[in-house]
PDB file of C-alpha atoms in Angstrom:
ATOM      1  CA  UNK A 802     -26.430  17.008   5.436  1.00  0.00           C
ATOM      2  CA  UNK A 803     -26.097  13.495   5.573  1.00  0.00           C
ATOM      3  CA  UNK A 804     -26.246  11.559   2.221  1.00  0.00           C
ATOM      4  CA  UNK A 805     -26.432   7.512   1.863  1.00  0.00           C
ATOM      5  CA  UNK A 806     -25.024   5.728  -0.685  1.00  0.00           C
ATOM      6  CA  UNK A 807     -25.287   2.145  -1.830  1.00  0.00           C
ATOM      7  CA  UNK A 808     -22.662   0.128  -3.836  1.00  0.00           C
ATOM      8  CA  UNK A 809     -23.893  -1.810  -7.032  1.00  0.00           C
ATOM      9  CA  UNK A 810     -21.977  -5.030  -6.191  1.00  0.00           C
ATOM     10  CA  UNK A 811     -24.453  -5.811  -3.216  1.00  0.00           C
ATOM     11  CA  UNK A 812     -27.193  -6.008  -5.947  1.00  0.00           C
ATOM     12  CA  UNK A 813     -26.186  -9.384  -8.202  1.00  0.00           C
ATOM     13  CA  UNK A 814     -29.520  -8.864 -10.093  1.00  0.00           C
ATOM     14  CA  UNK A 815     -29.643  -5.294 -10.654  1.00  0.00           C
ATOM     15  CA  UNK A 816     -33.097  -3.619 -11.953  1.00  0.00           C
ATOM     16  CA  UNK A 817     -34.795  -0.427 -12.024  1.00  0.00           C
ATOM     17  CA  UNK A 818     -37.155  -1.560  -9.205  1.00  0.00           C
ATOM     18  CA  UNK A 819     -34.600  -2.379  -6.934  1.00  0.00           C
ATOM     19  CA  UNK A 820     -32.774   0.924  -7.327  1.00  0.00           C
ATOM     20  CA  UNK A 821     -36.297   2.795  -6.966  1.00  0.00           C
ATOM     21  CA  UNK A 822     -36.820   0.942  -3.610  1.00  0.00           C
ATOM     22  CA  UNK A 823     -33.431   2.223  -2.451  1.00  0.00           C
ATOM     23  CA  UNK A 824     -34.186   5.526  -3.340  1.00  0.00           C
ATOM     24  CA  UNK A 825     -37.446   5.564  -1.680  1.00  0.00           C
ATOM     25  CA  UNK A 826     -35.561   3.988   1.566  1.00  0.00           C
ATOM     26  CA  UNK A 827     -33.586   7.346   1.454  1.00  0.00           C
ATOM     27  CA  UNK A 828     -30.347   6.169  -0.515  1.00  0.00           C
ATOM     28  CA  UNK A 829     -29.221   9.506  -2.783  1.00  0.00           C
ATOM     29  CA  UNK A 830     -26.009   8.174  -4.155  1.00  0.00           C
ATOM     30  CA  UNK A 831     -24.551   4.723  -5.716  1.00  0.00           C
ATOM     31  CA  UNK A 832     -20.992   3.641  -6.352  1.00  0.00           C
ATOM     32  CA  UNK A 833     -20.821   1.921  -9.702  1.00  0.00           C
ATOM     33  CA  UNK A 834     -18.807  -1.399  -9.292  1.00  0.00           C
ATOM     34  CA  UNK A 835     -17.157  -3.462 -11.886  1.00  0.00           C
ATOM     35  CA  UNK A 836     -16.501  -7.068 -13.008  1.00  0.00           C
ATOM     36  CA  UNK A 837     -12.995  -7.757 -12.995  1.00  0.00           C
ATOM     37  CA  UNK A 838     -13.600 -10.718 -15.515  1.00  0.00           C
ATOM     38  CA  UNK A 839     -14.825  -8.387 -18.116  1.00  0.00           C
ATOM     39  CA  UNK A 840     -13.065  -6.723 -20.834  1.00  0.00           C
ATOM     40  CA  UNK A 841     -12.976  -2.681 -20.822  1.00  0.00           C
ATOM     41  CA  UNK A 842     -15.591  -2.928 -23.364  1.00  0.00           C
ATOM     42  CA  UNK A 843     -17.921  -5.326 -21.410  1.00  0.00           C
ATOM     43  CA  UNK A 844     -17.213  -3.049 -18.060  1.00  0.00           C
ATOM     44  CA  UNK A 845     -18.129   0.278 -19.568  1.00  0.00           C
ATOM     45  CA  UNK A 846     -21.210  -1.189 -21.496  1.00  0.00           C
ATOM     46  CA  UNK A 847     -22.723  -2.401 -18.081  1.00  0.00           C
ATOM     47  CA  UNK A 848     -21.628   0.483 -16.187  1.00  0.00           C
ATOM     48  CA  UNK A 849     -23.620   2.542 -18.755  1.00  0.00           C
ATOM     49  CA  UNK A 850     -26.651   0.403 -18.051  1.00  0.00           C
ATOM     50  CA  UNK A 851     -26.274   0.790 -14.281  1.00  0.00           C
ATOM     51  CA  UNK A 852     -25.749   4.731 -14.766  1.00  0.00           C
ATOM     52  CA  UNK A 853     -28.728   5.096 -16.599  1.00  0.00           C
ATOM     53  CA  UNK A 854     -31.021   3.030 -14.247  1.00  0.00           C
ATOM     54  CA  UNK A 855     -29.554   4.567 -11.129  1.00  0.00           C
ATOM     55  CA  UNK A 856     -30.251   8.252 -12.594  1.00  0.00           C
ATOM     56  CA  UNK A 857     -33.950   7.057 -13.556  1.00  0.00           C
ATOM     57  CA  UNK A 858     -34.541   5.773 -10.232  1.00  0.00           C
ATOM     58  CA  UNK A 859     -33.273   9.108  -8.754  1.00  0.00           C
ATOM     59  CA  UNK A 860     -29.945   8.099  -7.441  1.00  0.00           C
ATOM     60  CA  UNK A 861     -26.574   9.930  -8.305  1.00  0.00           C
ATOM     61  CA  UNK A 862     -23.710   7.861  -9.461  1.00  0.00           C
ATOM     62  CA  UNK A 863     -21.051   9.656  -7.599  1.00  0.00           C
ATOM     63  CA  UNK A 864     -18.353   7.076  -7.468  1.00  0.00           C
ATOM     64  CA  UNK A 865     -16.761   4.299  -9.739  1.00  0.00           C
ATOM     65  CA  UNK A 866     -14.837   1.247  -8.219  1.00  0.00           C
ATOM     66  CA  UNK A 867     -12.331   0.463 -11.054  1.00  0.00           C
ATOM     67  CA  UNK A 868     -11.717  -3.187 -11.601  1.00  0.00           C
ATOM     68  CA  UNK A 869      -9.063  -4.933  -9.411  1.00  0.00           C
ATOM     69  CA  UNK A 870      -7.234  -8.433  -9.791  1.00  0.00           C
ATOM     70  CA  UNK A 871      -4.104  -9.873 -11.295  1.00  0.00           C
ATOM     71  CA  UNK A 872      -5.047  -8.605 -14.952  1.00  0.00           C
ATOM     72  CA  UNK A 873      -5.710  -5.262 -13.392  1.00  0.00           C
ATOM     73  CA  UNK A 874      -2.885  -4.907 -10.838  1.00  0.00           C
ATOM     74  CA  UNK A 875      -1.205  -1.193 -11.263  1.00  0.00           C
ATOM     75  CA  UNK A 876       1.651  -2.503  -9.342  1.00  0.00           C
ATOM     76  CA  UNK A 877       2.524  -5.441 -11.727  1.00  0.00           C
ATOM     77  CA  UNK A 878       6.326  -6.132 -12.000  1.00  0.00           C
ATOM     78  CA  UNK A 879       5.664  -6.791 -16.002  1.00  0.00           C
ATOM     79  CA  UNK A 880       5.834  -3.257 -17.673  1.00  0.00           C
ATOM     80  CA  UNK A 881       3.965  -4.360 -20.775  1.00  0.00           C
ATOM     81  CA  UNK A 882       1.098  -5.444 -18.656  1.00  0.00           C
ATOM     82  CA  UNK A 883       1.214  -2.218 -16.292  1.00  0.00           C
ATOM     83  CA  UNK A 884       1.113  -0.129 -19.108  1.00  0.00           C
ATOM     84  CA  UNK A 885      -1.894  -2.027 -20.825  1.00  0.00           C
ATOM     85  CA  UNK A 886      -3.941  -1.725 -17.445  1.00  0.00           C
ATOM     86  CA  UNK A 887      -3.165   1.893 -17.125  1.00  0.00           C
ATOM     87  CA  UNK A 888      -4.446   2.492 -20.679  1.00  0.00           C
ATOM     88  CA  UNK A 889      -7.619   0.510 -19.941  1.00  0.00           C
ATOM     89  CA  UNK A 890      -8.227   2.426 -16.618  1.00  0.00           C
ATOM     90  CA  UNK A 891      -7.835   5.794 -18.254  1.00  0.00           C
ATOM     91  CA  UNK A 892     -10.520   4.911 -20.760  1.00  0.00           C
ATOM     92  CA  UNK A 893     -12.641   4.124 -17.520  1.00  0.00           C
ATOM     93  CA  UNK A 894     -11.701   7.468 -16.041  1.00  0.00           C
ATOM     94  CA  UNK A 895     -12.723   9.209 -19.307  1.00  0.00           C
ATOM     95  CA  UNK A 896     -16.005   7.685 -19.340  1.00  0.00           C
ATOM     96  CA  UNK A 897     -16.461   8.741 -15.583  1.00  0.00           C
ATOM     97  CA  UNK A 898     -15.506  12.090 -16.354  1.00  0.00           C
ATOM     98  CA  UNK A 899     -18.249  12.401 -19.183  1.00  0.00           C
ATOM     99  CA  UNK A 900     -20.808  11.320 -17.060  1.00  0.00           C
ATOM    100  CA  UNK A 901     -19.999  13.369 -13.952  1.00  0.00           C
ATOM    101  CA  UNK A 902     -18.737  10.906 -11.805  1.00  0.00           C
ATOM    102  CA  UNK A 903     -16.389  12.531  -9.214  1.00  0.00           C
ATOM    103  CA  UNK A 904     -14.646   9.745  -7.377  1.00  0.00           C
ATOM    104  CA  UNK A 905     -12.957   6.344  -8.481  1.00  0.00           C
ATOM    105  CA  UNK A 906     -11.741   3.752  -6.262  1.00  0.00           C
ATOM    106  CA  UNK A 907      -8.647   2.076  -6.992  1.00  0.00           C
ATOM    107  CA  UNK A 908      -6.668  -0.928  -5.597  1.00  0.00           C
ATOM    108  CA  UNK A 909      -2.964  -0.514  -5.596  1.00  0.00           C
ATOM    109  CA  UNK A 910      -2.274  -4.183  -5.876  1.00  0.00           C
ATOM    110  CA  UNK A 911      -3.465  -7.883  -5.921  1.00  0.00           C
ATOM    111  CA  UNK A 912      -2.193 -10.195  -4.064  1.00  0.00           C
ATOM    112  CA  UNK A 913       0.055 -12.048  -2.657  1.00  0.00           C
ATOM    113  CA  UNK A 914       2.835  -9.614  -2.569  1.00  0.00           C
ATOM    114  CA  UNK A 915       5.860 -11.228  -1.051  1.00  0.00           C
ATOM    115  CA  UNK A 916       7.680  -9.248   1.645  1.00  0.00           C
ATOM    116  CA  UNK A 917      10.837  -9.181  -0.350  1.00  0.00           C
ATOM    117  CA  UNK A 918       8.723  -7.420  -3.350  1.00  0.00           C
ATOM    118  CA  UNK A 919       6.542  -5.027  -1.302  1.00  0.00           C
ATOM    119  CA  UNK A 920       9.015  -1.634  -1.551  1.00  0.00           C
ATOM    120  CA  UNK A 921       9.419  -2.185  -5.238  1.00  0.00           C
ATOM    121  CA  UNK A 922       5.802  -3.074  -5.796  1.00  0.00           C
ATOM    122  CA  UNK A 923       4.945   0.174  -3.912  1.00  0.00           C
ATOM    123  CA  UNK A 924       7.150   2.200  -6.005  1.00  0.00           C
ATOM    124  CA  UNK A 925       5.502   0.820  -9.247  1.00  0.00           C
ATOM    125  CA  UNK A 926       2.219   1.478  -7.632  1.00  0.00           C
ATOM    126  CA  UNK A 927       3.076   5.046  -6.624  1.00  0.00           C
ATOM    127  CA  UNK A 928       4.307   5.551 -10.356  1.00  0.00           C
ATOM    128  CA  UNK A 929       0.925   4.381 -11.497  1.00  0.00           C
ATOM    129  CA  UNK A 930      -1.110   6.496  -9.243  1.00  0.00           C
ATOM    130  CA  UNK A 931       0.773   9.566 -10.451  1.00  0.00           C
ATOM    131  CA  UNK A 932      -0.030   8.643 -14.079  1.00  0.00           C
ATOM    132  CA  UNK A 933      -3.851   7.882 -13.246  1.00  0.00           C
ATOM    133  CA  UNK A 934      -3.929  10.999 -11.054  1.00  0.00           C
ATOM    134  CA  UNK A 935      -2.847  13.134 -14.155  1.00  0.00           C
ATOM    135  CA  UNK A 936      -5.588  11.372 -16.250  1.00  0.00           C
ATOM    136  CA  UNK A 937      -8.030  11.929 -13.748  1.00  0.00           C
ATOM    137  CA  UNK A 938      -7.287  15.448 -13.257  1.00  0.00           C
ATOM    138  CA  UNK A 939      -8.122  16.138 -16.883  1.00  0.00           C
ATOM    139  CA  UNK A 940     -11.517  14.702 -16.144  1.00  0.00           C
ATOM    140  CA  UNK A 941     -12.192  16.429 -12.805  1.00  0.00           C
ATOM    141  CA  UNK A 942     -11.818  13.160 -10.852  1.00  0.00           C
ATOM    142  CA  UNK A 943     -10.589  12.113  -7.809  1.00  0.00           C
ATOM    143  CA  UNK A 944      -8.867   8.679  -7.177  1.00  0.00           C
ATOM    144  CA  UNK A 945      -9.429   7.433  -3.967  1.00  0.00           C
ATOM    145  CA  UNK A 946      -7.020   4.375  -3.016  1.00  0.00           C
ATOM    146  CA  UNK A 947      -8.404   1.713  -1.202  1.00  0.00           C
ATOM    147  CA  UNK A 948      -6.801   0.392   1.807  1.00  0.00           C
ATOM    148  CA  UNK A 949      -6.590  -3.307   1.582  1.00  0.00           C
ATOM    149  CA  UNK A 950      -6.139  -6.220   3.900  1.00  0.00           C
ATOM    150  CA  UNK A 951      -3.744  -9.391   4.142  1.00  0.00           C
ATOM    151  CA  UNK A 952      -0.671  -9.047   1.914  1.00  0.00           C
ATOM    152  CA  UNK A 953      -1.980  -6.445  -0.515  1.00  0.00           C
ATOM    153  CA  UNK A 954      -0.327  -2.860  -1.010  1.00  0.00           C
ATOM    154  CA  UNK A 955      -1.722  -0.286   1.079  1.00  0.00           C
ATOM    155  CA  UNK A 956      -2.480  -2.381   4.117  1.00  0.00           C
ATOM    156  CA  UNK A 957      -0.832   0.163   6.555  1.00  0.00           C
ATOM    157  CA  UNK A 958      -0.952   3.815   6.794  1.00  0.00           C
ATOM    158  CA  UNK A 959       2.944   4.052   5.713  1.00  0.00           C
ATOM    159  CA  UNK A 960       2.338   2.357   2.334  1.00  0.00           C
ATOM    160  CA  UNK A 961      -0.885   4.352   1.596  1.00  0.00           C
ATOM    161  CA  UNK A 962       1.084   7.602   2.072  1.00  0.00           C
ATOM    162  CA  UNK A 963       3.733   6.377  -0.373  1.00  0.00           C
ATOM    163  CA  UNK A 964       1.521   5.274  -2.906  1.00  0.00           C
ATOM    164  CA  UNK A 965      -0.860   8.189  -2.741  1.00  0.00           C
ATOM    165  CA  UNK A 966       1.813  10.515  -2.865  1.00  0.00           C
ATOM    166  CA  UNK A 967       0.978  14.488  -2.702  1.00  0.00           C
ATOM    167  CA  UNK A 968      -1.469  14.477  -5.673  1.00  0.00           C
ATOM    168  CA  UNK A 969      -4.178  16.895  -4.955  1.00  0.00           C
ATOM    169  CA  UNK A 970      -6.861  14.779  -6.349  1.00  0.00           C
ATOM    170  CA  UNK A 971      -5.908  11.408  -4.730  1.00  0.00           C
ATOM    171  CA  UNK A 972      -6.929  10.257  -1.378  1.00  0.00           C
ATOM    172  CA  UNK A 973      -7.793   7.281   0.508  1.00  0.00           C
ATOM    173  CA  UNK A 974     -11.088   5.192   0.505  1.00  0.00           C
ATOM    174  CA  UNK A 975     -11.002   3.858   4.095  1.00  0.00           C
ATOM    175  CA  UNK A 976     -12.650   0.371   4.126  1.00  0.00           C
ATOM    176  CA  UNK A 977     -12.985  -0.188   8.150  1.00  0.00           C
ATOM    177  CA  UNK A 978     -13.311  -3.760   7.530  1.00  0.00           C
ATOM    178  CA  UNK A 979      -9.761  -4.035   5.858  1.00  0.00           C
ATOM    179  CA  UNK A 980      -7.360  -2.014   7.971  1.00  0.00           C
ATOM    180  CA  UNK A 981      -7.115  -4.589  10.553  1.00  0.00           C
ATOM    181  CA  UNK A 982      -3.370  -4.691  11.517  1.00  0.00           C
ATOM    182  CA  UNK A 983      -3.518  -0.866  12.952  1.00  0.00           C
ATOM    183  CA  UNK A 984      -5.594   1.003  15.324  1.00  0.00           C
TER     184      UNK A 984
END
């Protein structure tokens, strides 16, 4: 069975009418995207609004794109910042699990990542993914680490393998627009 989904980030002015039109056009699922400039509380409040609108329109929220950017970087060398980020992301994982959302999309870094930092930052990202995977498992979630372009971590298969490790509930979100350096 083919299922069609949409990402809420492509709807800057979300409304119940837009979601109903998407459902009428054959979409059945949706990814809730987040605003990296907002606080955890603001993200969850807006996500709840989207979740309710999507469901009322007949769309099933099946994935949640965790926020990304400097203040959300799970590979940050600053241990205190990384710990804070992980605690906030765990709150979002719990929120997703409580609503039956099954997949969360994670960026392993922000950029730029300098060449001399790549190995250590990949190790930090892998440690963070391990911690998040344990929390996600409690809530019945999978984490999909997105392949990223340019100097971000996860811009090649080797780094993705290192970052995702061997966790049963961690995989890759393959964005075909991002993996431009490999065939």
